[in-house]
Amino acid sequence: MNDDAQIAVDVRDAVKRYGDFTALQKISLGIRDNEFFTLLGPSGCGKTTLLRMIAGFEDVTEGAIFLYGDEIATLPPHQRPVNTVFQNYALFPHMTILDNVGFGLEMRGKSKSEARARAGEMLELVQLSQFAARKPSQLSGGQQQRVALARALAPSPKVLLLDEPLSALDLKLRKAMQIELKHIQRETGITFIFVTHDQEEALTMSDRIAVMSAGRMQQLGEPKDIYERPRNMFVADFIGETNLLEVSVDAINDGRAICHLGGGHELTCNAVDEVGVGSKVHMSVRPERLFLSDQPTESESLKGTIVENIFIGTDITTIIDLNDGPNFTVRTSNSDRGNKRIFEPGAQAYVNMEAGSARLLVD
Amino acid sequence: MAGGAASGGSSAADTYAGARNWLLMPSWVVLIVFVLAPVCMMLIYSFLTKEFRGGVIWEFSLKAYDQFFCDRGLFGDEPCAIEWTYITIFWRSIWQAGAATILSLIIGFPTAYFIATRPERTRAMWVFLITIPYWVNLLIRTVSMKFLLRDQGPLNDFLISIGLIDSPLHIINTNLAVQLGLFYSYLPFMVLPIYASVERYNFALSEAAADLYATKWTTLRRILLPAVKPGVIAGCILVFVPSLGAFLAPDLLGGAKNFMIGSLIEEQFKGNAGNWPFGAAASMILLTMVLIILLIFARQQRKAEATS
């Protein structure tokens, strides 16, 4: 098997311009066969544009898109073997649920009875068989969502495109659908390309994530990778919660950078290739990687004053002000309270981290 | 009597109901003076006896309806045989109005679609442009059509000059001329309701259809048309009904052979030669026909709305 067979969708130097405005700047990425791939970014970052280019609703200004080795960028949407789950479902209001799901099969030349039989199976998969004869308007949002999924899966597309399909659902339903989607993806073995602005959703569901912002791809990697090793400020800030601090790099030794935080505080960070000695850059350290103590520990310790404690259910968030330096946010799990002391506001304490918890970022 | 009046008791509700009845007065006046009264008058007149110099004698008679449906021979003393003259005129009117409606639909639908798919800020301008020719009086527009369509008119001159035809087409005084006249008279009534429903159409549905392997033609037929059906039906009613009773276009463009109901009725009330009860009877028959057609359309409309 050659390498190309492993790549489901290959986007090469794709550019999208609307007049003077560039929505996508030279995006290249390879989405693997059988993968749950997520395009993640804030609204207006170009993720939906990229998805619509793969579906065929937007043409590609420059570059190419290959689907299992075939160039598809010039094909109209109805000739591309990919299907889409639309953000607001776009179910056909005048057709029954069964006819909605069977529509794609009928268009592919299946007889009405064949299409109906297969549509019935798909409705079973999403547990909506009893609604087959209803119209979309008679279904709840969550049910419509599942119909849209069944309709897109029915013609067995090579790749399924999902455009923020869960954004209209309430939190509880969304969580349940996340698990169901992931389950269906594994069961069918179809490559999923999922667009979302919800970083938690992306981390939960994806095999790999492409983080996008301002028409550029910021980082591509597995969820853990992106969370633990954000490459730049945008990714560190957008994914999860973090302490973002401006530092100046004093020395770099063996992959470790000595960083100056201001106020005489110093910290050892993980260095990155793009940042040299003397540069003023940002570093990131996750609040849950920090812990508080009344005495300095063997790891990195910085002295400060407790500003406040915020109780948020599973965790307690503490803000500590380094004397003459920046603030840190520290997160202590509620279940650790037995082992870890909670400091009252005004108390002096040390904020500690294991070596390698803090990372320098490319701006 | 519903709502506020029925709830009674509280004085606020009474005041509200009272104010509402007063505020509804103008619409009652309009309905009575301009709809109910004329229809009743026409109904009564159709059962009266004709006066020879126009007008009526107040004496009950079925003569007008008898004249419409029955052929009683030269001296009017034979048993009733079906009179085909007026039925033929009615049939021709339905046919002409139907043709004009279909023509309006063929031209009006793409026009409405075009306007509805322009950027939002330019749509109002397109609608405005559509209505501009209608600032001119219908009579003048219809007379202009006569000049445009005649054998030595601009249309024929143009077709000959580009070499499409060798000798002028005889359009004037044909059915086609009447259809074109009716089509031109009522086109905006087709465009506007269709435009309104296409504008409300969710174009994501067309994308969804294309995504599910439907060609553009199939998407139009299976997805767009069912969704905008209420607008199409409304447009067809608004063109068909006035076309059916029109008399300007058939008179000016159709000539003597292409007589329509509108002209037949008009003649009964003109000068001294008319026959008022007969005109009223023909009007009542036309009205009944239109009502039946509207009921059929309305049922269709309800079906279309129930599913969308």
XYZ file of C-alpha atoms in Angstrom:
671
model
C 0.000 0.000 0.000
C 1.436 3.377 -0.903
C 1.354 6.377 1.387
C -1.372 8.154 -0.585
C -3.889 5.446 0.219
C -3.599 6.333 3.897
C -4.535 9.953 3.272
C -8.265 10.560 2.869
C -8.230 14.281 2.163
C -5.086 16.035 1.065
C -5.294 19.825 1.031
C -2.320 21.357 -0.765
C -1.542 25.057 -0.501
C -5.219 25.936 -0.565
C -5.922 29.664 -0.687
C -9.334 31.310 -0.548
C -9.818 34.960 -1.393
C -13.007 37.009 -1.530
C -11.969 40.094 -3.494
C -9.228 41.719 -1.400
C -9.976 39.667 1.677
C -7.983 36.478 2.170
C -10.043 33.972 4.154
C -7.496 31.157 3.954
C -3.776 31.578 3.500
C -1.981 28.581 2.004
C -3.367 25.765 4.095
C -1.784 22.344 3.659
C -2.903 19.339 5.623
C -3.384 15.618 5.194
C -6.373 14.015 6.867
C -5.863 10.297 7.401
C -8.194 7.516 6.437
C -10.507 6.491 9.292
C -9.623 9.486 11.396
C -11.779 11.782 13.526
C -10.232 15.062 12.472
C -11.252 18.418 13.925
C -10.841 21.930 12.565
C -10.871 24.130 15.657
C -10.852 27.899 15.888
C -12.835 30.999 16.783
C -15.536 32.252 14.414
C -14.094 33.832 11.284
C -10.890 31.787 11.407
C -11.638 30.063 8.085
C -12.475 26.583 9.396
C -15.949 26.511 7.868
C -14.610 27.960 4.617
C -12.111 25.107 4.423
C -14.860 22.558 5.103
C -17.074 24.127 2.415
C -14.177 23.987 -0.027
C -13.874 20.252 0.579
C -17.658 19.854 0.140
C -17.582 21.938 -3.045
C -19.699 24.913 -1.966
C -16.759 27.307 -2.230
C -14.240 27.188 -5.019
C -10.553 27.071 -4.344
C -8.772 30.294 -5.349
C -5.376 28.607 -5.464
C -4.086 25.157 -4.617
C -5.627 21.714 -4.832
C -7.676 19.228 -2.839
C -7.300 15.480 -3.302
C -9.737 12.847 -2.103
C -8.006 9.451 -1.891
C -5.621 10.610 -4.602
C -8.234 12.137 -6.947
C -8.271 15.879 -7.530
C -11.745 17.095 -6.531
C -11.344 20.876 -6.318
C -12.876 21.343 -9.781
C -15.868 19.009 -9.290
C -19.333 20.414 -8.454
C -20.670 19.349 -5.035
C -23.046 16.710 -6.400
C -20.144 14.826 -7.947
C -18.031 14.612 -4.794
C -18.377 11.418 -2.739
C -18.485 13.346 0.530
C -21.556 14.275 2.575
C -22.182 17.092 5.005
C -24.037 17.467 8.287
C -25.085 21.114 8.206
C -25.026 23.459 11.164
C -28.791 24.001 11.148
C -29.400 20.528 9.734
C -31.047 21.775 6.488
C -33.585 18.951 6.507
C -36.082 19.062 3.623
C -39.244 20.360 5.335
C -41.771 18.895 2.887
C -40.389 15.349 3.026
C -40.826 12.708 5.696
C -37.857 11.706 7.826
C -37.551 8.481 5.854
C -37.507 10.324 2.498
C -34.994 12.818 3.840
C -32.618 10.020 4.779
C -33.254 8.163 1.511
C -32.788 11.250 -0.721
C -29.044 10.822 -1.307
C -29.439 7.146 -2.157
C -32.219 7.904 -4.622
C -30.027 10.543 -6.277
C -27.297 7.949 -6.619
C -29.677 5.869 -8.731
C -31.092 3.514 -6.133
C -34.751 2.602 -6.558
C -37.249 4.149 -4.196
C -37.753 0.873 -2.323
C -34.009 0.222 -1.989
C -33.467 3.777 -0.767
C -36.258 3.391 1.783
C -34.898 0.095 3.068
C -31.426 1.524 3.604
C -32.861 4.735 5.098
C -34.749 2.562 7.570
C -31.486 0.922 8.621
C -29.846 4.307 9.092
C -32.739 5.476 11.251
C -32.219 2.397 13.393
C -28.569 3.335 13.798
C -29.579 6.727 15.216
C -32.550 5.226 17.116
C -35.273 7.162 15.324
C -37.125 4.349 13.539
C -40.444 5.257 15.160
C -40.313 8.767 13.611
C -39.838 7.621 9.998
C -43.219 8.922 8.806
C -43.014 12.321 10.512
C -41.977 15.666 9.056
C -38.812 17.391 10.349
C -40.819 20.170 12.049
C -42.424 17.551 14.321
C -39.044 16.559 15.787
C -36.965 18.143 18.544
C -33.609 19.769 17.814
C -31.672 16.755 19.029
C -33.766 14.397 16.914
C -33.374 16.608 13.823
C -29.639 16.544 14.433
C -29.629 12.745 14.361
C -31.743 12.716 11.193
C -29.211 15.033 9.549
C -26.465 12.613 10.582
C -28.368 9.593 9.265
C -29.095 11.404 5.974
C -25.423 12.242 5.465
C -24.259 8.727 6.364
C -26.846 6.856 4.285
C -25.030 7.082 0.918
C -21.851 5.760 2.621
C -19.677 8.782 1.845
C -15.913 8.381 1.728
C -15.608 11.334 4.074
C -18.235 12.883 6.355
C -18.060 16.638 6.900
C -19.657 18.056 10.065
C -20.158 21.813 10.304
C -20.626 22.662 14.012
C -23.398 20.094 14.186
C -23.802 20.238 17.964
C -23.744 23.991 18.503
C -27.546 24.357 18.597
C -28.046 21.701 21.281
C -28.120 22.260 25.017
C -25.147 21.179 27.097
C -26.435 17.813 28.282
C -27.631 16.726 24.850
C -24.370 17.957 23.359
C -22.311 15.777 25.687
C -24.448 12.744 24.847
C -24.152 13.444 21.097
C -20.364 13.812 21.381
C -20.137 10.264 22.661
C -22.655 8.994 20.109
C -20.818 10.662 17.202
C -17.499 9.229 18.284
C -19.127 5.819 18.613
C -20.710 6.012 15.130
C -17.400 7.116 13.641
C -15.653 4.041 15.071
C -18.474 1.737 14.028
C -18.705 2.939 10.419
C -14.993 3.517 9.894
C -15.761 6.645 7.860
C -13.340 9.553 8.028
C -14.960 12.445 9.930
C -13.942 16.066 9.467
C -15.517 18.024 12.294
C -15.656 21.803 12.578
C -16.096 23.419 15.985
C -15.204 26.497 18.004
C -15.535 24.564 21.263
C -12.078 23.478 22.406
C -13.426 21.058 24.990
C -15.512 19.315 22.325
C -12.441 19.102 20.081
C -10.261 17.652 22.834
C -12.914 15.078 23.794
C -13.706 13.720 20.353
C -10.753 14.093 18.023
C -7.944 11.837 16.939
C -6.163 14.927 15.657
C -6.923 18.639 15.763
C -5.930 21.482 13.458
C -6.119 24.760 15.376
C -6.864 27.666 13.053
C -6.905 31.412 13.463
C -7.073 34.331 11.043
C -7.038 32.059 7.991
C -3.893 30.219 9.040
C -3.243 26.857 10.588
C -1.632 27.462 13.977
C -0.915 23.913 15.075
C -1.741 20.368 14.027
C -1.541 17.452 16.404
C -3.191 15.037 18.778
C -5.332 16.579 21.539
C -2.763 15.818 24.245
C -0.003 17.294 22.119
C -1.884 20.502 21.550
C -2.868 20.870 25.159
C 0.510 19.993 26.671
C 2.757 21.514 24.054
C 1.032 24.532 22.502
C 3.319 25.979 19.884
C 2.318 29.622 20.028
C 0.468 32.149 22.100
C -2.798 31.759 20.231
C -2.971 28.002 20.781
C -1.935 28.203 24.452
C -4.564 30.842 25.085
C -7.376 29.305 23.023
C -7.055 25.745 24.323
C -7.821 25.398 28.005
C -6.825 27.835 30.714
C -3.272 28.959 31.149
C -0.900 31.436 32.789
C 0.491 33.528 29.929
C 3.431 35.644 31.091
C 5.830 37.903 29.304
C 9.429 36.831 29.977
C 12.922 37.662 28.773
C 15.231 34.752 28.019
C 18.565 35.054 29.865
C 20.245 31.824 28.848
C 19.472 28.590 27.041
C 21.069 25.354 28.170
C 20.333 21.878 26.934
C 16.732 22.633 25.994
C 16.114 24.583 29.170
C 15.719 28.346 29.101
C 16.343 30.580 32.095
C 13.548 33.134 31.975
C 13.248 36.406 33.772
C 9.729 37.237 34.960
C 10.369 40.722 36.347
C 10.633 41.613 40.021
C 13.759 39.470 40.318
C 11.903 36.207 39.764
C 13.467 33.535 37.611
C 12.045 30.365 36.132
C 13.291 27.481 34.002
C 11.163 26.909 30.893
C 11.216 24.395 28.065
C 12.979 26.140 25.198
C 11.776 26.080 21.587
C 13.972 26.365 18.487
C 12.447 29.616 17.277
C 13.308 31.579 20.440
C 16.909 32.634 21.175
C 18.730 34.230 24.112
C 17.803 37.851 24.773
C 14.352 37.664 23.215
C 11.267 38.917 24.984
C 8.564 36.290 24.502
C 5.654 34.644 26.297
C 5.630 31.490 28.339
C 2.681 29.319 29.301
C 2.087 27.118 32.306
C -1.244 25.375 32.997
C -2.839 26.225 36.394
C -3.229 22.536 37.295
C 0.555 22.042 36.917
C 1.157 24.493 39.788
C 0.875 23.845 43.505
C 1.206 25.981 46.623
C 3.330 25.435 49.726
C 4.447 27.439 52.781
C 8.130 26.506 52.298
C 10.170 26.433 49.068
C 10.323 22.932 47.560
C 12.970 21.134 45.519
C 11.240 22.100 42.289
C 10.875 25.642 40.960
C 9.523 27.860 43.739
C 8.426 31.502 43.568
C 7.333 33.495 46.580
C 4.127 35.544 46.585
C 0.997 36.730 48.397
C -2.392 35.015 48.066
C -4.961 37.370 46.489
C -8.083 35.232 46.469
C -9.586 31.762 46.333
C -12.436 30.923 43.931
C -14.462 27.787 44.459
C -15.601 26.265 41.119
C -16.972 22.873 42.117
C -14.414 20.272 41.159
C -11.521 22.678 41.698
C -10.408 25.639 43.713
C -8.689 28.416 41.799
C -6.202 30.521 43.733
C -4.657 33.739 42.498
C -1.231 34.518 43.888
C 0.656 37.759 43.341
C 4.453 37.340 43.125
C 6.024 40.147 45.099
C 6.939 42.848 42.530
C 6.122 40.351 39.785
C 3.178 38.973 37.820
C 0.126 37.029 39.050
C -0.250 33.271 38.785
C -3.473 31.283 38.715
C -3.172 27.975 40.551
C -5.756 25.218 40.339
C -6.090 22.717 43.158
C -8.368 19.751 42.732
C -11.077 19.664 45.347
C -10.258 16.028 46.112
C -6.663 16.974 47.051
C -7.748 19.281 49.834
C -6.739 16.760 52.470
C -3.119 16.832 51.294
C -2.805 20.429 50.221
C -3.258 23.448 52.356
C -5.641 26.176 51.334
C -4.064 29.562 52.016
C -6.226 32.463 53.112
C -6.005 35.747 51.171
C -3.068 37.843 52.374
C -0.998 34.823 53.411
C 2.566 34.418 52.133
C 3.122 31.259 50.106
C 5.295 29.666 47.451
C 4.015 28.686 44.031
C 5.787 25.574 42.739
C 6.017 23.585 39.522
C 7.854 20.518 38.271
C 10.703 21.257 35.877
C 9.408 21.361 32.305
C 5.885 22.525 33.179
C 6.420 25.985 31.751
C 6.942 26.359 27.984
C 8.200 29.189 25.862
C 5.868 30.143 23.024
C 6.399 31.469 19.519
C 4.422 34.694 19.215
C -67.100 38.287 19.359
C -63.994 36.327 20.311
C -61.180 37.334 22.671
C -61.806 40.445 24.762
C -65.593 40.552 24.384
C -66.056 36.921 25.390
C -63.945 37.263 28.524
C -66.344 40.019 29.715
C -66.391 41.083 33.365
C -63.387 43.318 33.645
C -63.914 46.845 32.397
C -60.489 46.940 30.736
C -61.558 44.055 28.514
C -64.848 45.818 27.688
C -63.057 49.006 26.743
C -60.697 47.010 24.621
C -63.512 45.203 22.802
C -65.403 48.469 22.287
C -62.354 50.234 20.892
C -61.668 47.309 18.646
C -65.158 47.345 17.139
C -64.843 51.050 16.412
C -61.385 50.663 14.918
C -62.646 47.864 12.679
C -65.429 50.091 11.291
C -63.527 51.259 8.166
C -62.980 47.687 7.027
C -66.681 46.897 7.526
C -67.614 49.974 5.496
C -65.256 48.970 2.709
C -66.540 45.393 2.682
C -70.193 46.458 2.598
C -69.945 49.393 0.175
C -67.431 47.950 -2.256
C -67.943 44.199 -2.071
C -71.246 43.094 -0.642
C -73.502 45.829 -2.093
C -72.249 45.620 -5.719
C -72.420 41.835 -5.740
C -75.984 41.911 -4.376
C -76.955 44.550 -6.944
C -75.520 42.450 -9.730
C -77.276 39.344 -8.452
C -80.614 41.197 -8.352
C -80.136 42.807 -11.777
C -79.386 39.432 -13.317
C -82.910 38.322 -12.391
C -84.677 41.397 -13.787
C -86.149 42.159 -17.217
C -84.206 44.211 -19.706
C -85.265 47.673 -20.834
C -84.602 48.318 -24.523
C -82.633 51.527 -24.102
C -80.410 50.063 -21.399
C -81.383 49.778 -17.800
C -83.898 47.388 -16.276
C -87.580 46.883 -15.587
C -88.267 45.717 -12.036
C -89.896 42.456 -12.956
C -88.517 39.027 -12.058
C -87.169 37.072 -15.021
C -84.839 34.144 -15.723
C -84.411 35.370 -19.263
C -80.794 36.472 -18.834
C -79.614 33.024 -17.688
C -81.818 31.356 -20.255
C -80.222 33.447 -22.990
C -76.761 32.445 -21.766
C -77.291 28.685 -21.692
C -80.233 27.984 -24.070
C -80.558 28.197 -27.798
C -84.289 28.506 -28.506
C -84.126 29.015 -32.256
C -84.722 32.042 -34.387
C -88.062 32.992 -32.878
C -87.215 31.976 -29.323
C -90.051 29.467 -29.018
C -88.201 26.132 -29.353
C -87.226 23.863 -26.421
C -83.856 24.559 -24.802
C -80.835 23.344 -26.769
C -77.373 24.130 -25.482
C -76.245 27.586 -26.573
C -72.557 27.294 -27.462
C -71.823 30.957 -28.282
C -71.192 32.167 -24.745
C -69.761 28.902 -23.455
C -67.221 29.161 -26.279
C -66.369 32.708 -25.237
C -65.960 31.554 -21.640
C -63.842 28.603 -22.684
C -61.657 30.867 -24.834
C -61.247 33.249 -21.898
C -60.107 30.456 -19.597
C -57.707 29.236 -22.239
C -56.289 32.745 -22.878
C -55.993 33.555 -19.176
C -54.359 30.156 -18.551
C -51.845 30.715 -21.349
C -51.052 34.200 -20.024
C -50.587 32.731 -16.530
C -48.185 30.052 -17.755
C -46.270 32.637 -19.788
C -46.027 34.878 -16.700
C -44.829 31.942 -14.623
C -42.133 30.994 -17.142
C -40.809 34.557 -17.254
C -41.754 35.598 -13.714
C -40.198 32.723 -11.784
C -36.617 33.213 -13.026
C -37.055 36.981 -12.594
C -38.222 36.557 -8.996
C -35.405 34.078 -8.324
C -32.887 36.509 -9.792
C -34.087 39.360 -7.564
C -34.251 37.197 -4.427
C -30.660 36.031 -4.913
C -29.169 39.532 -5.353
C -27.292 41.065 -2.393
C -29.821 42.262 0.153
C -29.214 45.981 -0.309
C -29.911 45.893 -4.081
C -33.108 43.810 -3.906
C -35.396 46.764 -3.172
C -34.004 48.513 -6.251
C -34.774 45.524 -8.502
C -38.342 45.317 -7.183
C -38.698 49.041 -7.801
C -37.448 48.664 -11.394
C -40.007 45.911 -12.030
C -42.838 48.226 -11.034
C -41.756 51.285 -13.058
C -43.621 50.408 -16.303
C -46.783 50.071 -14.245
C -46.823 53.733 -13.405
C -48.234 54.204 -16.905
C -51.952 53.679 -17.408
C -52.971 50.176 -18.529
C -54.818 51.532 -21.593
C -51.725 53.355 -22.809
C -49.542 50.326 -22.229
C -51.945 48.102 -24.126
C -52.159 50.549 -27.054
C -48.362 50.654 -27.097
C -48.298 46.855 -27.327
C -50.502 47.172 -30.426
C -47.908 49.389 -32.075
C -45.034 47.165 -31.015
C -46.621 44.005 -32.352
C -48.144 45.166 -35.666
C -46.805 43.953 -38.998
C -44.699 47.066 -39.622
C -43.924 47.530 -35.941
C -40.565 47.568 -34.153
C -40.686 43.874 -33.197
C -41.090 42.686 -36.787
C -38.580 45.280 -38.043
C -36.059 43.979 -35.542
C -36.622 40.308 -36.352
C -36.287 41.010 -40.081
C -33.188 43.170 -39.613
C -31.348 40.415 -37.749
C -32.395 37.983 -40.467
C -34.476 35.695 -38.289
C -37.546 36.055 -40.516
C -38.146 37.221 -44.114
C -41.672 38.572 -43.883
C -43.483 40.099 -40.883
C -45.127 37.779 -38.349
C -48.850 38.362 -38.033
C -49.114 38.656 -34.283
C -51.689 41.389 -33.926
C -55.316 40.194 -33.834
C -54.312 36.655 -32.844
C -54.650 34.704 -29.622
C -50.921 35.138 -29.101
C -51.261 38.936 -29.136
C -53.938 38.754 -26.424
C -51.800 36.394 -24.344
C -48.788 38.676 -24.678
C -50.940 41.665 -23.702
C -52.342 39.919 -20.625
C -48.897 38.627 -19.704
C -47.458 42.129 -19.846
C -50.403 43.623 -17.930
C -50.125 41.338 -14.933
C -46.483 40.160 -14.803
C -45.606 41.965 -11.513
C -48.440 40.114 -9.773
C -46.561 36.922 -10.608
C -43.082 38.203 -9.765
C -43.799 39.778 -6.372
C -45.364 36.852 -4.459
C -42.795 34.416 -5.875
C -40.021 36.834 -4.948
C -41.389 37.025 -1.393
C -41.329 33.259 -0.977
C -37.939 32.693 -2.636
C -36.503 35.370 -0.362
C -37.659 33.368 2.656
C -36.260 30.131 1.190
C -33.389 28.587 3.123
C -30.678 28.171 0.483
C -28.866 25.714 2.737
C -31.537 23.265 1.513
C -30.210 23.616 -2.044
C -26.699 23.013 -0.755
C -27.897 19.968 1.157
C -29.501 18.605 -2.013
C -26.338 19.188 -4.055
C -24.335 17.566 -1.282
C -26.613 14.521 -1.589
C -25.832 14.168 -5.312
C -28.850 16.038 -6.734
C -28.220 17.946 -9.969
C -29.313 21.591 -10.229
C -32.432 20.620 -12.145
C -33.440 17.987 -9.596
C -32.812 20.444 -6.762
C -35.124 22.968 -8.444
C -37.846 20.394 -8.993
C -37.691 18.422 -5.770
C -36.541 21.005 -3.199
C -36.961 24.645 -4.294
C -40.336 24.388 -6.065
C -42.144 22.578 -3.226
C -40.751 25.138 -0.776
C -41.944 28.193 -2.754
C -45.206 26.614 -3.925
C -47.412 28.972 -1.853
C -45.867 31.969 -3.645
C -46.285 30.329 -7.051
C -49.953 29.578 -6.366
C -50.587 33.131 -5.143
C -48.907 34.533 -8.275
C -50.958 32.282 -10.550
C -54.216 33.404 -8.897
C -53.253 37.063 -9.121
C -52.528 36.768 -12.850
C -55.227 34.298 -13.833
C -58.227 35.994 -12.192
C -57.845 39.501 -13.662
C -56.810 38.009 -17.023
C -60.054 36.051 -17.122
C -62.193 39.177 -16.898
C -59.904 41.527 -18.812
C -61.333 43.435 -21.764
C -58.645 45.949 -22.772
C -56.091 43.473 -24.100
C -58.609 41.292 -25.983
C -60.363 44.363 -27.444
C -57.244 46.180 -28.586
C -54.951 43.273 -29.473
C -57.282 40.396 -30.268
C -59.723 41.826 -32.771
C -63.253 40.598 -33.338
C -62.474 36.886 -33.533
C -60.836 36.737 -30.117
C -63.674 38.034 -28.016
C -63.403 37.319 -24.255
C -65.858 37.440 -21.332
C -64.668 40.843 -20.217
C -65.582 42.360 -23.577
C -68.915 40.533 -23.664
C -69.864 41.982 -20.282
C -68.540 45.420 -21.133
C -70.719 45.534 -24.258
C -73.904 44.814 -22.301
C -73.489 48.026 -20.336
C -72.322 50.273 -23.182
C -74.649 52.869 -24.683
C -78.208 51.976 -25.626
C -77.508 48.633 -27.269
C -76.737 46.783 -24.052
C -78.615 44.255 -22.016
C -78.070 44.873 -18.319
C -79.609 41.694 -16.903
C -77.626 39.609 -19.378
C -74.390 41.445 -18.464
C -75.142 40.938 -14.790
C -75.882 37.246 -15.356
C -72.611 36.782 -17.289
C -70.791 38.558 -14.454
C -72.380 36.267 -11.890
C -71.388 33.202 -13.886
C -67.837 34.545 -14.193
C -67.770 35.270 -10.463
C -68.940 31.770 -9.630
C -66.289 30.281 -11.888
C -63.540 32.379 -10.331
C -64.750 31.374 -6.877
C -64.598 27.696 -7.770
C -61.093 28.103 -9.194
C -59.978 30.047 -6.096
C -61.353 27.344 -3.816
C -59.354 24.719 -5.685
C -56.220 26.869 -5.447
C -56.851 27.635 -1.781
C -57.063 23.947 -0.991
C -53.744 23.421 -2.804
C -52.267 26.335 -0.906
C -53.343 24.901 2.434
C -51.770 21.589 1.518
C -48.537 23.309 0.501
C -48.436 25.306 3.731
C -49.244 22.341 5.935
C -46.131 20.586 4.695
C -43.662 23.441 4.972
